[in-house]
Coordinates of C-alpha atoms in Angstrom, one line a residue:
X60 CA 0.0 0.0 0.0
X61 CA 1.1 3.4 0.0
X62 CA 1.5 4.1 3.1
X63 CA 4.1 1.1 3.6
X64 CA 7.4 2.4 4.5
X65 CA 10.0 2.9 1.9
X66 CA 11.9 -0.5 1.5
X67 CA 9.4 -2.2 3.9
X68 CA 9.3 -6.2 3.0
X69 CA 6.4 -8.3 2.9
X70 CA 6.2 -9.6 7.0
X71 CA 7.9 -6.8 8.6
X72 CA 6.0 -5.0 11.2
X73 CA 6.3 -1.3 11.9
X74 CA 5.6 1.5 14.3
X75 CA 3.5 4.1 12.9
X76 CA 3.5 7.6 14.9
X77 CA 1.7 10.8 15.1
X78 CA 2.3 14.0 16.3
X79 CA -1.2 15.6 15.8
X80 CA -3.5 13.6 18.0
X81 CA -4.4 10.5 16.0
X82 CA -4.8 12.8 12.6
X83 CA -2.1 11.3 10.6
X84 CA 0.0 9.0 11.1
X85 CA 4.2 8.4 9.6
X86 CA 6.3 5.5 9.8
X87 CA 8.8 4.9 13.0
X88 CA 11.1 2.3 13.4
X89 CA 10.9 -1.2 12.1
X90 CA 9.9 -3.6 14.9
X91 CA 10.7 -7.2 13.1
X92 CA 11.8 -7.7 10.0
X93 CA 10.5 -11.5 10.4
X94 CA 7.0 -12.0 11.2
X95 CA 7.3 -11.5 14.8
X96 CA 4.8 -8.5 15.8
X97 CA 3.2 -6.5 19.0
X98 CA -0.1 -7.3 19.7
X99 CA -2.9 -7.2 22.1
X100 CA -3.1 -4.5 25.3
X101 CA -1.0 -1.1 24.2
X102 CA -0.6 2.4 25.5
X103 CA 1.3 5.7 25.6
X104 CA 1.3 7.5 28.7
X105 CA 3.0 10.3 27.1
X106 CA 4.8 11.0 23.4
X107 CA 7.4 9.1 22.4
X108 CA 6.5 6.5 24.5
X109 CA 4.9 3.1 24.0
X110 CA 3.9 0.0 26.2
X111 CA 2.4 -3.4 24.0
X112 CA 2.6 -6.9 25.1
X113 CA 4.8 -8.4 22.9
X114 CA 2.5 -11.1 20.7
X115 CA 5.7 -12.9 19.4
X116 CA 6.4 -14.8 23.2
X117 CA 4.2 -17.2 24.8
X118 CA 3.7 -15.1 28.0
X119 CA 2.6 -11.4 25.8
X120 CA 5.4 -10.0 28.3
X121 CA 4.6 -6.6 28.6
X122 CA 7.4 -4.2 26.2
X123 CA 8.3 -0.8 26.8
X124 CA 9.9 1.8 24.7
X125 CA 10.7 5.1 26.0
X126 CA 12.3 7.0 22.8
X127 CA 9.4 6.3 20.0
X128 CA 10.0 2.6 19.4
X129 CA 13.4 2.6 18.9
X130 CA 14.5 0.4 22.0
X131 CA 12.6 -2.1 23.8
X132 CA 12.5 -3.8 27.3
X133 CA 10.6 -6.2 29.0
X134 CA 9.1 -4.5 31.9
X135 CA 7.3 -7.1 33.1
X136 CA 6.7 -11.1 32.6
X137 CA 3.1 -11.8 32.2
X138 CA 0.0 -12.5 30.0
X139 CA -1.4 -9.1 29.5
X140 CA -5.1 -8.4 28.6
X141 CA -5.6 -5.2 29.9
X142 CA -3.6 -2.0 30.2
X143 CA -3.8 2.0 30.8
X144 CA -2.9 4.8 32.1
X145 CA -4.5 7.7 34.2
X146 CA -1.9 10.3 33.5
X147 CA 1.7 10.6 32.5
X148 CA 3.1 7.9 35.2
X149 CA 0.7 5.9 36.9
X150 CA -1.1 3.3 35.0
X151 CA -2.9 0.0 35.6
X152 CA -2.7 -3.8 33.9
X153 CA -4.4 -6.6 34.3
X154 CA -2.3 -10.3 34.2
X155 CA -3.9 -13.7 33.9
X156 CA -2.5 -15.1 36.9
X157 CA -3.6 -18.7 36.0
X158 CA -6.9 -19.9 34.0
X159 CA -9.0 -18.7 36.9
X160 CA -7.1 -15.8 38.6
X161 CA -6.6 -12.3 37.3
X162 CA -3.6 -10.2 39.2
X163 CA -3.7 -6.3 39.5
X164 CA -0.4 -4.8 38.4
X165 CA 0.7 -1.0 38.9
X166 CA 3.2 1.3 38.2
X167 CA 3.6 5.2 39.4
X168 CA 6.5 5.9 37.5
X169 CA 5.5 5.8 34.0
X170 CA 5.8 2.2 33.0
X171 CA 9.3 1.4 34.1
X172 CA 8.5 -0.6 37.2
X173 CA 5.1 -2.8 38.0
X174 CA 4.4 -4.3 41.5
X175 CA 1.1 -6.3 41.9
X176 CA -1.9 -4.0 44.0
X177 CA -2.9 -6.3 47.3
X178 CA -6.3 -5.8 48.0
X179 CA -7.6 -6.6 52.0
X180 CA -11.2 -6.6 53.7
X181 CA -11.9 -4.0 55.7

């Protein structure tokens, strides 16, 4: 398509990025040049960066990037089905725990560390 990246081969997977609000959108970085992809839960807390369980390993380990897609890290291990943020630095995901069991994960400094949320009757 025309909006493919230039030299972009067929199974490579790309970060598109916008500066206006969702308006338009331009090519970033290349994330795999073999088929592997990002998938599932994603957000960005703030421009330039990017949280997205990475669809590629068994566990969607949650992936951060903090300079528009251009570096990666695992900043958690985990399945991942839901994730967001309330502002800038604290956000909130949900990890399947086991088939039954949801966990509560949180970080309050933008993404770069997650600790699970204990919950106790009052």
């Amino acid at each position: 398509p025309k909006s493919e990246p230039a030299g972009a081969k067929l199974g490579s997977t790309w970060l598109y990025v916008s500066d206006n609000g969702g308006r338009t959108f331009q090519a970033g970085p290349e994330l795999s040049s073999s088929g592997g992809f990002f998938g599932g839960p994603l957000a960005s807390p703030k421009p330039g960066v990017v949280l997205v369980a990475d669809a590629s390993s068994n566990s969607r380990d949650l992936l951060a990037s903090w300079d528009y897609g251009h570096h990666w890290v695992t900043v958690y291990r985990g399945t991942l089905f839901y994730l967001g943020f309330t502002n800038p630095t604290q956000g909130v995901a949900l990890v399947q725990s086991s088939p039954t069991r949801s966990t509560l994960i949180m970080t309050s400094d933008g993404g770069h560390d997650w600790a699970a949320v204990t919950f106790s009757a009052a």
